[in-house]
Short mmCIF file of C-alpha atoms in Angstrom, two decimals:
data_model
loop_
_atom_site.label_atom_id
_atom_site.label_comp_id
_atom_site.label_asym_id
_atom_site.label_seq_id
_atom_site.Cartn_x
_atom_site.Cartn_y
_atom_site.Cartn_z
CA UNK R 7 3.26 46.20 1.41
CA UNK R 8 3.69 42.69 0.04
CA UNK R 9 5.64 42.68 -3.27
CA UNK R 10 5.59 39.62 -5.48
CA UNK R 11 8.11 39.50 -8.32
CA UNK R 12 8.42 36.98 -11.80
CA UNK R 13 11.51 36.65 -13.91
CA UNK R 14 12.11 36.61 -16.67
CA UNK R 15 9.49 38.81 -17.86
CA UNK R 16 8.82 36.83 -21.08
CA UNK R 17 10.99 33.76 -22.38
CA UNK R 18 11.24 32.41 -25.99
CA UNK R 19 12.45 28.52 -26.69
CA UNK R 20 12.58 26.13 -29.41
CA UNK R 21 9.93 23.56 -28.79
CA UNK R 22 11.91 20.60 -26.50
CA UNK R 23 13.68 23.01 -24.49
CA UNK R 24 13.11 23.39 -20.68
CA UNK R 25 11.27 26.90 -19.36
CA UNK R 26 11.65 27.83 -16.20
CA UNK R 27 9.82 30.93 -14.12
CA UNK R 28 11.02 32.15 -10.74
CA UNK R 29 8.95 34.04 -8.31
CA UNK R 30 10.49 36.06 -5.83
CA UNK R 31 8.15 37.62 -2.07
CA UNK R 32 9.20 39.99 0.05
CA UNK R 33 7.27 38.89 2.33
CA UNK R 34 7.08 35.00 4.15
CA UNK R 35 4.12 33.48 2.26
CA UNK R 36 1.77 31.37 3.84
CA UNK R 37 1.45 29.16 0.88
CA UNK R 38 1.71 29.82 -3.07
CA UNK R 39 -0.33 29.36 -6.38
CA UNK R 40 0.20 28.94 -10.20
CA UNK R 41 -1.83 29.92 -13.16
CA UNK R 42 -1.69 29.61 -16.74
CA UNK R 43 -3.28 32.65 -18.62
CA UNK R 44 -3.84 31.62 -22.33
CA UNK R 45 -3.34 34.58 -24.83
CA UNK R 46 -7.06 36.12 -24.82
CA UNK R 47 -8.26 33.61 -22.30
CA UNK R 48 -8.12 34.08 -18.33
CA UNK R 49 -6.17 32.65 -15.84
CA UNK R 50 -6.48 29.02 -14.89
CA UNK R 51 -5.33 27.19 -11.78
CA UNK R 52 -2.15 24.43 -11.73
CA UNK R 53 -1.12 23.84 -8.51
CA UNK R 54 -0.97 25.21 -4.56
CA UNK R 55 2.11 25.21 -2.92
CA UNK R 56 1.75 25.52 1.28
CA UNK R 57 4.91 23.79 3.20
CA UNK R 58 8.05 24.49 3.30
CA UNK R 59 10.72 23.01 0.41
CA UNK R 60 7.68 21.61 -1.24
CA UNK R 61 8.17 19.97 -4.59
CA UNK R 62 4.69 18.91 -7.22
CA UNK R 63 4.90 17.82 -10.42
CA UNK R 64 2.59 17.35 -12.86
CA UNK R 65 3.98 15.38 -16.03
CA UNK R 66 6.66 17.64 -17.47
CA UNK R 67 5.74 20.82 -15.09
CA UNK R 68 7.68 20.44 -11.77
CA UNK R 69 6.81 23.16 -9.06
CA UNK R 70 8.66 24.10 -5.63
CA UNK R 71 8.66 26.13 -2.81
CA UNK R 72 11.42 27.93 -1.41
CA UNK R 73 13.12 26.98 2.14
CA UNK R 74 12.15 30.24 3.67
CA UNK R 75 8.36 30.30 1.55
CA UNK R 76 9.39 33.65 0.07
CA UNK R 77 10.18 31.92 -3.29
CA UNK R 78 8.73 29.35 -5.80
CA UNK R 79 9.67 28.11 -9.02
CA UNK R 80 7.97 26.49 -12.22
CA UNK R 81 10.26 24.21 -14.43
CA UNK R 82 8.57 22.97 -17.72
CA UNK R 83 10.76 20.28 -19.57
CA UNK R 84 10.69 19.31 -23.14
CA UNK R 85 8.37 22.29 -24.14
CA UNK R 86 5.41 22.01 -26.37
CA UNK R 87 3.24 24.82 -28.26
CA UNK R 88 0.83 23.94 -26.06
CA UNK R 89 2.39 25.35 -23.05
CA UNK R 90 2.49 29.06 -24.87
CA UNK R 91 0.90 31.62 -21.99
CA UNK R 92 1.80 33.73 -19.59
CA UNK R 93 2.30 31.90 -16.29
CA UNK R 94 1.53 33.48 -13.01
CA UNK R 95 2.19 33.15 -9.43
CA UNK R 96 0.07 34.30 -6.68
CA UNK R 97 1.26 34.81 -3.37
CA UNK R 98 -0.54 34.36 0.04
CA UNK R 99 0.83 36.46 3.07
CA UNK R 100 -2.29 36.47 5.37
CA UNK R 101 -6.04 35.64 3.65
CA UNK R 102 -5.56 37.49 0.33
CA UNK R 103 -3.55 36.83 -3.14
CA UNK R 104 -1.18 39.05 -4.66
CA UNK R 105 -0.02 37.88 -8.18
CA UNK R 106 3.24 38.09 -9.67
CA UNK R 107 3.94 40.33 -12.97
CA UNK R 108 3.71 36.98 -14.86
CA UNK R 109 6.50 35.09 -17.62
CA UNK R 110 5.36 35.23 -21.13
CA UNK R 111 6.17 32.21 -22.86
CA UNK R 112 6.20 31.66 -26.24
CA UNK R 113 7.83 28.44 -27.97
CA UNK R 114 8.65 28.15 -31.49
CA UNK R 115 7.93 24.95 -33.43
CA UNK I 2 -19.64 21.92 -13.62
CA UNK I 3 -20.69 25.11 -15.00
CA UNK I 4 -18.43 27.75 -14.45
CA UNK I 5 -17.99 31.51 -13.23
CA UNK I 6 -20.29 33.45 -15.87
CA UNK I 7 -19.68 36.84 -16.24
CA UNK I 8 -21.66 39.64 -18.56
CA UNK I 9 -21.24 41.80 -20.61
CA UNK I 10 -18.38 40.42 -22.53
CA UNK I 11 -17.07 43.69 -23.92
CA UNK I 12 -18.03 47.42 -23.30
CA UNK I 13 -16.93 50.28 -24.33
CA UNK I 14 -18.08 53.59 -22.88
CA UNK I 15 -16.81 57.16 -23.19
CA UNK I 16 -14.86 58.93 -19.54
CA UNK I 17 -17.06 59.86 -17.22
CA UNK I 18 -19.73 57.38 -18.09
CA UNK I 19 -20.36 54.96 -15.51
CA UNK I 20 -20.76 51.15 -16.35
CA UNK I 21 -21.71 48.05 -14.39
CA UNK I 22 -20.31 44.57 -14.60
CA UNK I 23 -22.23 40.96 -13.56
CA UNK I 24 -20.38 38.07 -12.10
CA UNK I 25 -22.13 34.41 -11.51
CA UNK I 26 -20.33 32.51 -9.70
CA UNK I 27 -19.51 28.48 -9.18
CA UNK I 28 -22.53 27.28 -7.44
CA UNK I 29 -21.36 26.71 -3.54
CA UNK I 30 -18.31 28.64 -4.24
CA UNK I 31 -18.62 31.15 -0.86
CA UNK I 32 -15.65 33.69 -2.00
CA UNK I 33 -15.66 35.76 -4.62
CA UNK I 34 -13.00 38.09 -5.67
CA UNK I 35 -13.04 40.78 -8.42
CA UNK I 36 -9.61 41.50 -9.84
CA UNK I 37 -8.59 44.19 -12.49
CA UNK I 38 -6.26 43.03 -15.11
CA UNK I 39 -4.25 45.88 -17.49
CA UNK I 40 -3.12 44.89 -20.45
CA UNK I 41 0.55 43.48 -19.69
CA UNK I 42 0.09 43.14 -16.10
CA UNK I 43 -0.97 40.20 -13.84
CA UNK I 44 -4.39 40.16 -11.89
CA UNK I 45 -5.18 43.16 -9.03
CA UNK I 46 -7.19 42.42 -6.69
CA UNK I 47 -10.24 44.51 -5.97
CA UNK I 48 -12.45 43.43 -3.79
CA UNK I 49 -12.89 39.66 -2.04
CA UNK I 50 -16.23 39.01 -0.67
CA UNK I 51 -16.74 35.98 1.59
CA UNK I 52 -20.48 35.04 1.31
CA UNK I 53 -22.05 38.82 1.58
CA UNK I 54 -19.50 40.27 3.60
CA UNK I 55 -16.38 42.09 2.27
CA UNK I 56 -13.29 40.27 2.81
CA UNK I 57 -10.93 43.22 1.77
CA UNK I 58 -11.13 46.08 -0.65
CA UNK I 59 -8.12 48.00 0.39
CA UNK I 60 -7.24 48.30 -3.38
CA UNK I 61 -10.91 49.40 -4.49
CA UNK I 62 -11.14 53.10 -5.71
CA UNK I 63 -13.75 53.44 -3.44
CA UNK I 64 -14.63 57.57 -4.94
CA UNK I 65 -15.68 55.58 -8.31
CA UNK I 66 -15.37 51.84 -7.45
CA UNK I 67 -18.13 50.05 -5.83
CA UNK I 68 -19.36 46.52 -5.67
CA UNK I 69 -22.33 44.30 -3.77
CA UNK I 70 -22.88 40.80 -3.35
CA UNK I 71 -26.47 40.42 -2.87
CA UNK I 72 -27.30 36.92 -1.34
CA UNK I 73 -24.18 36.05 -0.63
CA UNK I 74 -24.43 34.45 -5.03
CA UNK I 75 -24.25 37.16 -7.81
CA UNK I 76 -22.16 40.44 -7.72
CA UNK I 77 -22.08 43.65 -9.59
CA UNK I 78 -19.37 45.67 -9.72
CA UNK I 79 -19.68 49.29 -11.05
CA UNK I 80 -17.45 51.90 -12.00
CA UNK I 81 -18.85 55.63 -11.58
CA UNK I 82 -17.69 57.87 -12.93
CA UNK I 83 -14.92 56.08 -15.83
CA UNK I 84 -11.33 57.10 -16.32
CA UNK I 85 -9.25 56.59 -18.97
CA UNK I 86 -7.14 54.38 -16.87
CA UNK I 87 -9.85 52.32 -15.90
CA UNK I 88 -9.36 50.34 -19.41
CA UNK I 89 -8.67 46.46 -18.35
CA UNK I 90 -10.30 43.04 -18.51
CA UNK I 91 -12.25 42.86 -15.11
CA UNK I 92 -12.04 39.37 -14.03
CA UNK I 93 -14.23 37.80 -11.58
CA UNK I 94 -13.03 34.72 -9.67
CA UNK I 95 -14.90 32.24 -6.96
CA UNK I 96 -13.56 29.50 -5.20
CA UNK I 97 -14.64 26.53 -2.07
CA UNK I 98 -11.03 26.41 -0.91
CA UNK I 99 -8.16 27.90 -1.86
CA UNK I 100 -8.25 27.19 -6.05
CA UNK I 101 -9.58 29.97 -7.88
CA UNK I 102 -11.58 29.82 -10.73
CA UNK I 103 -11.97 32.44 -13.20
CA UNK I 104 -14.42 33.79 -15.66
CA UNK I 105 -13.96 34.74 -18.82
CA UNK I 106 -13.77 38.30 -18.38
CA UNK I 107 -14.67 41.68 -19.28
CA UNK I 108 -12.60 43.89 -21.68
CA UNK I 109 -13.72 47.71 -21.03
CA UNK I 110 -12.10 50.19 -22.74
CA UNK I 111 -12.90 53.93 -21.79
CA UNK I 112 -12.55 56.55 -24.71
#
């Protein structure tokens, strides 16, 4: 079955350092979403990724989608302790979404 | 916008209990999804339901796991009997298009 994997599995900077989160399908996705899960809180929707080579931003987050759609990335620059969560992609192979093992982030002030 | 509601909050029951868990979703919002999160571990999905009608389940425990979506609005989602490994926040999730949006949760810990 579809696999969908995150790395690092957690990540600590010093606030102003970039973050960035890899996820990694077996599988040829049909498009690609990120979350942001708070600590305590539930997950909350950033962006969908759908062609190929795709790039989004939104201010200092900058998200892509691999060539071949079996990868995706999420690049945070100049960190804040506001961006402190666990960040999640979820993959789409046919109608359903499988989400990565997530990238803990914590960033010290 | 009000968002997804789900009840109760918190519950804690003993194994072999059984327990039942209420989702309101986004008004409009045809699918709804119910996803089991462990501790550590991203979202599972469990069961999508697209107005009334089930989606996919092929991850719901179906000899303890059931759920309903009366209406094609509200859903339940029951666990009967509990394991011990059945302790996660259950999440319930709707959405119009592709964009999820997620309640708050329900942490249930089985003793």
């Amino acid at each position: 079955g579809q696999q969908v994997m995150q790395i690092p599995q957690y990540q600590h900077v010093q606030e102003g350092e970039d973050f960035t989160t890899y996820c990694n399908s077996s599988t040829t996705l049909s498009n690609i979403q990120w979350y942001k899960q708070r600590p305590g809180g539930h997950p909350v929707f950033l962006i969908q990724l759908v062609k190929s080579g795709e790039v989004k931003k939104q201010k200092r987050l900058t998200f892509q989608f691999g060539e071949a759609k079996k990868n995706s990335s999420l690049h945070i620059t100049a960190t804040q302790t506001t961006d402190v969560g666990t960040y999640f992609c979820a993959a789409s192979g046919t109608y359903k979404y499988i989400f990565g093992t997530g990238t803990r982030l914590k960033v010290l002030a | 916008e009000a968002g997804v509601a789900q009840s109760p909050r918190y519950k804690i029951i003993e194994k072999r209990q059984s327990v039942a868990f209420w989702c309101n979703p986004i008004s409009g919002h045809a699918t709804l999804y119910w996803y089991q999160q462990i501790l550590g571990q991203g979202p599972k999905l469990l069961i999508q339901f697209q107005n009334n009608g089930v989606v996919d389940d092929s991850q719901l425990p179906k000899d303890r796991f059931s759920a309903e979506r009366l209406k094609g609005v509200d859903s339940t989602l029951k666990i009967q009997p509990a394991k011990l490994e059945d302790s996660a926040v259950y999440l319930c999730a709707s959405s119009l298009t592709n964009e999820q949006y997620f309640g708050p949760g329900t942490r249930l810990t089985v003793t």
